[in-house]
Coordinates of C-alpha atoms and ligand atoms in Angstrom, one line a residue:
Chain A
M1 CA 149.7 67.3 -13.7
H2 CA 148.7 70.2 -11.5
I3 CA 146.2 72.7 -13.1
I4 CA 144.2 75.6 -11.8
E5 CA 140.5 75.5 -13.1
N6 CA 137.1 75.7 -11.7
G7 CA 135.4 72.9 -9.9
N8 CA 133.1 71.8 -12.7
V9 CA 136.1 71.5 -15.2
A10 CA 137.6 69.1 -12.2
A11 CA 134.5 67.0 -12.5
A12 CA 134.6 67.1 -16.4
L13 CA 138.1 66.0 -16.5
G14 CA 137.2 62.9 -13.9
V15 CA 134.5 61.9 -16.6
L16 CA 137.2 62.1 -19.5
L17 CA 139.5 60.2 -17.7
C18 CA 136.9 57.5 -16.7
R19 CA 136.3 57.0 -20.6
V20 CA 132.5 57.3 -20.1
N21 CA 130.7 56.2 -22.9
V22 CA 127.4 58.1 -22.8
I23 CA 126.7 61.2 -21.5
A24 CA 123.2 62.7 -21.5
A25 CA 122.6 66.0 -19.7
Y26 CA 120.3 69.1 -19.7
P27 CA 121.9 72.6 -18.8
I28 CA 121.0 74.0 -15.5
T29 CA 123.0 76.7 -13.4
P30 CA 125.6 76.3 -12.0
Q31 CA 126.2 72.7 -13.7
T32 CA 126.1 74.1 -17.1
P33 CA 129.8 74.7 -17.8
L34 CA 130.4 70.9 -16.6
T35 CA 128.1 69.6 -19.3
E36 CA 129.3 72.1 -21.9
R37 CA 132.9 71.2 -21.2
L38 CA 132.0 67.4 -21.8
S39 CA 130.3 68.2 -25.2
E40 CA 133.8 70.3 -26.3
Y41 CA 135.6 67.1 -25.1
V42 CA 133.3 65.0 -27.3
E43 CA 133.0 67.5 -30.4
S44 CA 136.7 67.5 -30.7
G45 CA 137.2 63.7 -30.9
E46 CA 139.4 63.9 -27.1
M47 CA 136.7 61.8 -25.9
Q48 CA 135.2 58.9 -27.6
A49 CA 131.7 59.2 -26.0
E50 CA 128.3 59.7 -27.4
Y51 CA 126.7 63.1 -26.0
I52 CA 123.0 63.1 -26.3
P53 CA 121.3 66.3 -26.0
V54 CA 118.0 65.9 -24.0
E55 CA 114.9 68.1 -23.8
S56 CA 114.9 67.6 -20.0
E57 CA 116.6 66.3 -16.7
H58 CA 114.0 63.6 -16.8
S59 CA 114.9 62.3 -20.1
A60 CA 118.6 62.8 -19.3
L61 CA 118.7 60.3 -16.6
A62 CA 116.3 57.9 -18.7
V63 CA 118.9 57.9 -21.7
C64 CA 121.5 56.9 -19.1
I65 CA 119.3 54.3 -17.5
A66 CA 118.9 53.0 -21.1
A67 CA 122.6 53.1 -22.1
S68 CA 123.7 51.7 -18.7
S69 CA 121.0 48.8 -19.2
A70 CA 122.9 48.2 -22.6
G71 CA 126.2 47.9 -20.6
A72 CA 127.6 51.5 -21.5
R73 CA 129.5 53.6 -18.8
T74 CA 127.0 56.7 -18.3
F75 CA 127.4 60.4 -16.7
T76 CA 124.9 63.0 -16.3
A77 CA 125.0 66.2 -14.0
T78 CA 122.2 68.5 -12.7
S79 CA 121.3 70.9 -9.9
A80 CA 118.3 72.0 -8.0
N81 CA 114.9 71.6 -9.8
G82 CA 116.7 69.5 -12.6
L83 CA 117.3 66.8 -10.0
L84 CA 113.8 67.2 -8.9
Y85 CA 112.6 67.0 -12.3
M86 CA 114.3 63.8 -12.7
H87 CA 113.3 62.4 -9.2
E88 CA 111.0 59.5 -11.0
Q89 CA 114.0 58.1 -13.0
V90 CA 116.5 58.7 -9.8
Q91 CA 114.5 56.1 -8.0
W92 CA 114.2 53.9 -11.1
A93 CA 118.0 53.8 -11.7
A94 CA 118.8 52.6 -8.2
G95 CA 116.0 50.0 -8.3
A96 CA 117.3 48.7 -11.6
R97 CA 120.9 48.8 -10.0
L98 CA 122.5 50.7 -12.6
P99 CA 126.2 52.0 -11.8
I100 CA 125.2 55.9 -12.9
V101 CA 127.4 58.5 -11.9
M102 CA 125.6 61.8 -11.4
C103 CA 127.4 65.2 -10.3
V104 CA 124.8 67.4 -8.0
V105 CA 126.3 70.8 -8.3
N106 CA 124.5 71.9 -5.2
R107 CA 121.7 74.5 -5.5
A108 CA 118.7 76.0 -3.7
V109 CA 115.3 74.6 -4.9
G110 CA 112.6 76.7 -5.9
A111 CA 109.9 78.4 -4.9
P112 CA 110.7 81.1 -5.0
W113 CA 113.3 80.7 -7.9
N114 CA 116.8 80.8 -6.6
V115 CA 120.1 79.8 -8.2
W116 CA 122.4 80.1 -5.3
N117 CA 124.1 77.4 -3.3
D118 CA 122.6 75.2 -0.6
Q119 CA 122.1 71.5 -0.3
Q120 CA 118.5 70.9 -0.2
D121 CA 118.4 69.4 -3.5
S122 CA 120.6 66.3 -3.0
I123 CA 119.6 66.2 0.6
S124 CA 116.0 65.6 -0.7
Q125 CA 117.1 62.6 -2.7
R126 CA 118.3 60.9 0.4
D127 CA 116.0 58.3 0.2
T128 CA 116.2 57.2 -3.3
G129 CA 119.0 54.6 -3.0
W130 CA 121.7 56.3 -4.7
I131 CA 125.2 56.4 -2.8
Q132 CA 125.8 60.2 -2.0
M133 CA 129.4 61.7 -1.7
Y134 CA 130.2 65.4 -0.8
C135 CA 133.4 66.7 -1.9
S136 CA 134.9 69.9 -0.2
D137 CA 137.4 71.2 -2.8
H138 CA 138.2 70.6 -6.6
Q139 CA 140.9 67.6 -5.8
Q140 CA 138.0 65.8 -4.1
I141 CA 135.9 66.4 -6.9
I142 CA 138.0 64.8 -9.7
D143 CA 139.0 62.0 -7.3
A144 CA 135.4 61.2 -6.2
V145 CA 134.3 60.9 -9.9
I146 CA 137.0 58.3 -10.2
K147 CA 136.3 56.5 -7.2
A148 CA 132.4 56.8 -7.9
Y149 CA 132.6 54.8 -11.0
W150 CA 134.6 52.2 -9.4
L151 CA 132.3 51.9 -6.6
A152 CA 129.2 51.9 -8.3
E153 CA 130.3 49.2 -10.8
K154 CA 131.2 47.3 -7.9
V155 CA 128.1 47.2 -5.9
S156 CA 125.8 47.9 -8.8
I157 CA 124.5 51.1 -7.2
P158 CA 124.4 54.6 -8.7
I159 CA 126.2 57.4 -7.4
M160 CA 125.6 61.1 -6.6
V161 CA 128.9 63.0 -6.7
C162 CA 127.7 66.5 -4.8
Y163 CA 129.5 69.6 -4.5
D164 CA 128.5 73.1 -3.7
G165 CA 127.2 75.5 -6.7
Y166 CA 129.5 78.5 -7.1
I167 CA 131.6 77.8 -4.2
L168 CA 133.3 74.8 -5.8
S169 CA 131.8 74.9 -9.1
H170 CA 132.8 78.3 -10.2
T171 CA 136.0 79.1 -8.1
Y172 CA 139.2 78.3 -9.4
M173 CA 141.8 76.3 -7.2
P174 CA 144.8 74.3 -7.9
F175 CA 144.4 70.4 -8.2
D176 CA 146.3 67.4 -9.7
V177 CA 144.7 65.8 -12.9
P178 CA 145.8 62.1 -12.6
D179 CA 147.4 60.2 -15.5
Q180 CA 145.5 58.3 -17.9
E181 CA 147.5 55.2 -17.1
K182 CA 146.8 55.3 -13.2
V183 CA 143.1 56.0 -13.9
D184 CA 143.0 52.8 -16.3
A185 CA 144.9 50.9 -13.9
F186 CA 142.3 51.6 -11.1
L187 CA 139.1 51.4 -13.3
S188 CA 138.8 48.9 -15.7
P189 CA 136.1 48.9 -18.6
F190 CA 132.6 48.5 -17.2
R191 CA 131.6 44.7 -17.6
P192 CA 128.0 44.4 -16.4
D193 CA 126.4 40.7 -15.5
Y194 CA 123.7 41.5 -17.9
A195 CA 123.6 44.1 -20.5
L196 CA 121.0 44.2 -23.3
N197 CA 121.3 41.9 -26.0
P198 CA 119.2 40.6 -28.8
D199 CA 120.4 37.4 -28.7
Q200 CA 119.6 37.1 -25.3
P201 CA 116.4 39.3 -25.1
A202 CA 114.8 40.2 -21.6
N203 CA 112.4 42.3 -20.2
L204 CA 114.1 44.6 -17.2
N205 CA 111.9 45.8 -14.4
T206 CA 108.4 44.9 -15.7
V207 CA 105.7 44.6 -13.2
T208 CA 107.0 42.4 -10.5
L209 CA 104.5 40.8 -8.1
P210 CA 104.4 41.5 -4.4
D211 CA 105.1 37.7 -3.9
V212 CA 108.0 35.8 -5.4
R213 CA 107.5 33.6 -8.8
M214 CA 108.7 30.8 -10.7
D215 CA 110.6 32.0 -13.8
V216 CA 110.5 30.7 -17.0
R217 CA 113.6 28.6 -16.2
G218 CA 111.5 27.1 -13.1
E219 CA 114.0 29.0 -10.5
L220 CA 112.3 30.7 -7.8
A221 CA 112.7 34.6 -8.7
H222 CA 112.6 37.6 -6.6
G223 CA 109.5 39.7 -5.7
Y224 CA 109.5 43.3 -5.2
M225 CA 110.4 43.0 -1.5
E226 CA 113.4 40.8 -2.0
I227 CA 114.7 43.3 -4.7
R228 CA 114.4 46.3 -2.6
Y229 CA 115.8 44.3 0.4
L230 CA 118.7 43.5 -1.6
L231 CA 119.4 47.1 -2.5
Q232 CA 119.2 48.0 1.2
E233 CA 121.6 45.1 2.3
E234 CA 123.9 46.2 -0.5
M235 CA 123.8 49.8 0.3
R236 CA 124.9 48.6 3.8
T237 CA 127.7 46.6 2.3
S238 CA 129.1 49.4 -0.1
L239 CA 130.4 51.0 3.1
T240 CA 132.9 48.3 3.4
V241 CA 133.6 48.5 -0.6
A242 CA 134.1 52.3 -0.1
A243 CA 137.1 51.5 2.3
E244 CA 138.3 49.3 -0.3
A245 CA 138.1 52.0 -3.1
E246 CA 139.6 54.4 -1.0
K247 CA 142.7 51.9 -0.4
R248 CA 143.0 51.2 -3.9
F249 CA 142.9 54.8 -4.8
A250 CA 145.4 55.8 -2.2
D251 CA 147.6 52.9 -3.4
I252 CA 147.8 54.0 -7.0
F253 CA 147.4 58.0 -6.6
G254 CA 149.2 58.4 -3.2
R255 CA 146.4 60.4 -1.8
G256 CA 143.3 59.8 0.1
G257 CA 142.2 59.3 3.8
D258 CA 139.5 58.1 5.7
P259 CA 136.8 57.0 3.4
Y260 CA 134.0 58.3 5.3
I261 CA 134.8 61.3 7.4
E262 CA 137.4 64.2 7.1
P263 CA 138.6 65.3 10.6
Y264 CA 140.5 68.5 11.5
L265 CA 141.8 68.8 14.8
C266 CA 139.3 66.3 16.4
A267 CA 141.5 64.1 18.2
D268 CA 141.7 66.2 21.4
A269 CA 138.5 68.5 20.6
Q270 CA 135.8 68.7 23.2
Y271 CA 133.4 70.2 20.6
I272 CA 133.4 69.1 16.9
A273 CA 131.5 70.8 14.1
V274 CA 129.9 68.2 11.8
G275 CA 128.7 69.4 8.0
L276 CA 128.8 68.5 4.2
G277 CA 131.1 69.9 1.7
S278 CA 132.9 73.1 1.1
L279 CA 131.4 74.5 4.2
T280 CA 133.7 72.1 6.5
Y281 CA 136.8 73.8 4.9
Q282 CA 135.7 77.3 5.7
L283 CA 134.8 76.0 9.4
R284 CA 138.6 75.2 9.8
V285 CA 139.2 78.9 9.7
S286 CA 136.9 79.2 12.8
V287 CA 138.1 76.2 14.5
D288 CA 141.9 78.1 14.0
V289 CA 140.4 81.0 15.6
L290 CA 138.6 79.5 18.5
R291 CA 142.0 76.8 19.3
K292 CA 143.9 80.2 19.7
E293 CA 141.2 81.3 22.4
G294 CA 141.6 78.1 24.0
I295 CA 138.8 76.5 22.9
K296 CA 139.0 72.8 21.9
V297 CA 137.3 72.5 18.8
G298 CA 137.4 70.6 15.5
V299 CA 135.3 70.1 12.4
M300 CA 134.5 67.0 10.6
G301 CA 133.3 66.8 7.1
V302 CA 130.9 63.8 6.1
R303 CA 132.3 62.5 2.7
F304 CA 129.5 59.9 2.6
Y305 CA 125.8 60.3 3.3
R306 CA 124.2 57.7 1.9
P307 CA 125.1 54.9 3.1
F308 CA 125.2 56.5 6.0
P309 CA 128.8 55.7 8.1
D310 CA 126.9 55.4 11.5
E311 CA 129.5 53.4 13.1
A312 CA 132.3 55.6 12.1
L313 CA 130.9 58.8 12.9
A314 CA 129.8 57.5 16.6
E315 CA 133.3 56.2 17.0
A316 CA 134.7 59.5 15.9
L317 CA 132.5 61.5 18.2
K318 CA 132.1 59.4 21.3
G319 CA 133.4 61.2 24.6
K320 CA 133.0 64.3 23.1
K321 CA 131.2 67.1 25.0
G322 CA 129.2 68.4 22.0
V323 CA 128.6 68.0 18.5
I324 CA 127.3 70.9 16.3
V325 CA 126.1 69.9 12.9
F326 CA 125.9 72.6 10.2
E327 CA 123.5 72.2 7.4
K328 CA 122.5 74.0 4.3
A329 CA 119.2 72.1 4.2
L330 CA 116.5 70.8 6.4
S331 CA 113.7 68.2 6.5
Y332 CA 111.1 70.9 7.2
G333 CA 108.8 70.8 10.2
Y334 CA 111.8 69.2 12.1
E335 CA 115.6 69.8 11.8
G336 CA 118.3 69.1 9.4
A337 CA 118.5 65.7 7.8
L338 CA 122.1 65.3 8.8
V339 CA 121.5 66.2 12.4
S340 CA 118.7 63.7 12.5
D341 CA 120.9 60.8 11.3
L342 CA 123.8 61.4 13.2
K343 CA 121.4 61.6 16.5
S344 CA 120.1 58.4 15.5
A345 CA 123.7 56.9 14.8
L346 CA 124.9 58.2 18.2
Y347 CA 122.0 56.8 19.9
D348 CA 122.2 53.2 18.4
H349 CA 125.9 53.1 19.2
L350 CA 126.4 55.2 22.3
A351 CA 123.0 54.6 24.3
G352 CA 123.7 54.1 27.6
T353 CA 127.6 54.3 27.5
G354 CA 127.8 57.9 29.3
V355 CA 129.8 58.9 26.5
M356 CA 127.1 60.5 24.3
P357 CA 127.6 64.0 23.2
M358 CA 125.2 66.7 23.5
V359 CA 123.9 67.5 19.8
Q360 CA 123.0 70.8 18.2
N361 CA 122.0 72.1 14.8
I362 CA 122.9 75.1 13.0
I363 CA 121.1 76.1 9.8
L364 CA 122.6 78.3 7.3
G365 CA 123.4 79.7 3.8
I366 CA 120.0 78.7 2.5
G367 CA 119.5 80.0 -0.8
G368 CA 123.0 81.4 -1.3
R369 CA 122.6 83.5 2.1
D370 CA 126.3 84.7 2.7
I371 CA 128.0 82.5 5.2
R372 CA 130.4 85.1 7.1
T373 CA 133.6 83.2 9.0
E374 CA 133.1 85.6 11.8
D375 CA 129.3 84.2 12.2
L376 CA 130.7 80.7 12.2
T377 CA 133.1 81.3 14.7
Q378 CA 130.6 82.8 17.0
A379 CA 128.1 80.4 16.5
L380 CA 130.6 77.7 17.3
R381 CA 131.9 79.7 20.6
A382 CA 128.5 80.1 21.7
A383 CA 127.6 76.3 20.9
A384 CA 130.7 75.2 22.9
K385 CA 129.7 77.2 25.8
S386 CA 126.1 75.8 26.3
R387 CA 123.4 74.4 24.2
V388 CA 121.8 77.2 22.7
S389 CA 118.4 75.4 21.8
R390 CA 116.9 72.1 21.1
Q391 CA 115.6 73.5 18.1
P392 CA 117.8 74.3 14.9
V393 CA 119.4 77.7 15.4
W394 CA 119.5 79.6 12.0
I395 CA 122.2 82.0 11.6
G396 CA 122.4 84.8 8.9
L397 CA 118.8 85.3 9.2
K398 CA 117.7 88.9 9.2
L399 CA 114.1 88.4 10.5
Chain B
M1 CA 113.5 27.9 0.0
G2 CA 113.8 31.8 -0.8
T3 CA 115.5 34.0 -3.6
R4 CA 118.7 34.3 -2.1
N5 CA 120.9 32.5 -4.6
Y6 CA 118.7 33.7 -7.4
R7 CA 121.2 34.9 -10.3
R8 CA 119.9 38.6 -10.8
K9 CA 119.6 41.3 -8.2
T10 CA 116.9 42.9 -10.1
S11 CA 113.5 42.2 -11.9
H12 CA 114.7 40.4 -15.1
S13 CA 112.4 37.9 -17.1
E14 CA 113.1 36.4 -20.2
H15 CA 111.4 35.5 -23.3
G16 CA 109.1 32.6 -22.7
P17 CA 105.5 31.6 -21.4
G18 CA 104.8 31.9 -17.7
D19 CA 106.9 34.7 -16.3
G20 CA 104.2 36.4 -15.2
G21 CA 102.7 33.5 -13.8
R22 CA 99.7 31.1 -14.6
T23 CA 96.9 33.2 -15.7
G24 CA 94.2 31.5 -13.5
S25 CA 90.5 32.0 -14.0
W26 CA 90.8 36.1 -14.3
R27 CA 91.0 36.0 -18.2
V28 CA 87.9 37.6 -19.5
E29 CA 88.3 36.5 -23.1
R30 CA 90.3 33.9 -25.1
P31 CA 91.7 34.0 -28.6
V32 CA 90.1 31.4 -31.0
L33 CA 91.6 30.5 -34.2
N34 CA 89.8 29.7 -37.5
T35 CA 92.5 27.7 -39.4
S36 CA 90.1 28.4 -42.6
L37 CA 91.2 32.0 -42.1
C38 CA 95.0 31.4 -40.9
I39 CA 97.4 32.0 -43.8
P40 CA 100.1 29.3 -42.8
C41 CA 97.2 26.8 -42.5
K42 CA 95.6 27.5 -46.0
R43 CA 99.0 27.6 -47.9
N44 CA 100.3 24.8 -45.4
A45 CA 103.7 26.7 -45.5
E46 CA 105.4 28.8 -42.8
A47 CA 103.8 32.5 -43.3
C48 CA 102.8 35.2 -41.5
F49 CA 103.1 34.4 -38.1
M50 CA 102.1 37.7 -36.7
C51 CA 100.4 36.6 -33.7
W52 CA 103.4 34.6 -32.9
L53 CA 105.5 37.7 -33.3
F54 CA 103.3 39.9 -31.4
C55 CA 102.1 37.9 -28.6
P56 CA 103.3 39.8 -25.4
E57 CA 103.2 36.3 -23.3
V58 CA 105.2 34.4 -25.9
V59 CA 102.5 31.8 -25.9
I60 CA 101.7 31.2 -29.8
S61 CA 103.9 28.5 -31.3
R62 CA 105.4 29.1 -34.8
T63 CA 103.6 26.0 -35.9
I64 CA 100.8 25.2 -38.7
P65 CA 98.4 25.6 -37.1
P66 CA 99.9 28.1 -34.6
A67 CA 98.8 26.6 -31.0
I68 CA 97.7 28.9 -28.3
D69 CA 98.6 27.9 -24.7
L70 CA 95.8 29.0 -22.7
E71 CA 97.4 28.1 -19.5
Y72 CA 99.5 31.4 -19.6
C73 CA 97.7 33.3 -22.2
K74 CA 96.3 36.5 -20.8
G75 CA 93.5 37.5 -23.2
C76 CA 94.9 40.8 -24.3
G77 CA 93.7 40.3 -27.5
I78 CA 97.0 41.6 -29.2
C79 CA 97.2 38.4 -31.5
A80 CA 93.5 39.2 -32.8
E81 CA 94.4 42.6 -33.3
E82 CA 97.5 42.1 -35.2
C83 CA 95.9 38.9 -37.4
P84 CA 95.7 40.4 -41.1
T85 CA 93.2 37.8 -41.9
K86 CA 90.9 38.2 -38.5
A87 CA 91.5 34.5 -38.3
I88 CA 91.8 35.1 -34.3
T89 CA 88.7 36.0 -32.7
M90 CA 88.2 37.1 -28.9
V91 CA 85.6 35.3 -27.4
D92 CA 84.0 35.8 -23.8
E93 CA 85.3 33.1 -21.4
A94 CA 81.6 32.6 -20.2
D95 CA 80.8 31.2 -23.6
F96 CA 83.0 28.1 -22.5
T97 CA 81.8 25.5 -20.0
D98 CA 83.7 24.3 -17.2
E99 CA 84.4 21.0 -19.3
D100 CA 86.1 23.1 -22.1
K101 CA 88.0 24.8 -19.3
D102 CA 89.4 21.5 -17.9
K103 CA 90.5 20.4 -21.0
E104 CA 92.8 23.3 -21.6
Ligands
SF4_401 S1 95.3 37.0 -26.1 FE1 97.2 38.0 -25.7 S2 98.3 36.5 -24.3 FE2 96.6 35.3 -25.5 S3 97.8 34.4 -27.0 FE3 96.8 36.4 -27.9 S4 98.4 37.8 -27.8 FE4 99.1 36.1 -26.4
SF4_402 S1 98.4 36.2 -37.2 FE1 96.6 35.3 -38.3 S2 96.9 34.6 -40.4 FE2 98.9 35.1 -39.4 S3 99.7 33.2 -38.2 FE3 98.6 33.9 -37.1 S4 96.4 33.5 -37.0 FE4 97.2 32.7 -38.7

């Protein structure tokens, strides 16, 4: 059924369709309407779930960790400082291999206090062991939530579904809400290998020694390092599983595409703009303008940031003259995190081949600074002409 | 041989002695049971067993008298703390000879 709604409702409908059992969340702008909507579904009986109001984001994720350990499908959502506040539990959920799905409605982090959009919040959680998916419109939000549960439960790794605050969370656009039967066909109930059970008591994630040990059954059990290695190994494998998710989804719902990247006019392009989230759709307008001027540009959205689709990106960008990475976040003291990762992927896959593109970095939209399409077009035009700077170039800065 | 085929991907330990490894020589105090104060021993019937219930290492048996497996006992003192009749006392390991220790 096609409806016109905002991005937060798209996410809430995804959660409803996935028959989530436990929701624990703490309100924070711009995520608040999402969890409010979920609490309404639970209150009205439309959703058979436990909605647990908590006193903080740290507790929200702690509740999800406990519920997920007991075999419940769980959901939470947050933004900005709320995400930072749950950071300890974010790492925990990954190490405990719990398939929690969390929407991160991207917003700038303090200080200074700012409630507008950028992506510093989720980017700062890059190394926590969570899968990160980025959405560019409302259809992608609802679809990503559904795919995320399937993928998370398949690989036992939690997933952040990230979408831009306000730009997506509070704007209205049409999207298709999948039928419940189809979602049920796509996603079966959560059946973990082990769920807390008084008949089979266990200690989960207690002090784990540096070395391996014999467990009570006399079997050689992992030390800390083996457990962490397996997380890395299965993060990498989940790239393949994500492709499987995308294919299954396309078979049932009739839409989808490349699981990792979303190219627009890239095939014959000499210069490609790369970014995460809604910005890449705005960049399409600039690409159209520049194409009319005869400049061969394209734009590529990165849908998966962790695990990083290094091979797919290197393959898609090889032989291009230039790659311009637009970012609403950065690793202070160096450059945008995405551009660093991308350069590393290009080096790994293309070093010495002679088809390595020149890479530039543009930082913009920090703390909700208005991103004008004319500025994007101008930046892309200039970058296509010559490499502007080795340092990230900030656009929209009024210093 | 490594842990590649271990049945869990995470840190998962089960109820039973030794999941935290053998205690070795680092225990500072050991629990010593005085059967003349222990309720099940006095009644010669199943009773109390608070020590069995609370021991986090699961090394106290639910028997008369309760037996403590010192190979895995960590010397935490919880059993002594929980015992309603103070039948268990924590005694300095230095008070035991090496011979005592060998008998463990
Ligand atoms: S001292 Fe601690 S570990 Fe040892 S038997 Fe008593 S409760 Fe168990
Ligand atoms: S708690 Fe004390 S009284 Fe009770 S069974 Fe244990 S040693 Fe005996």
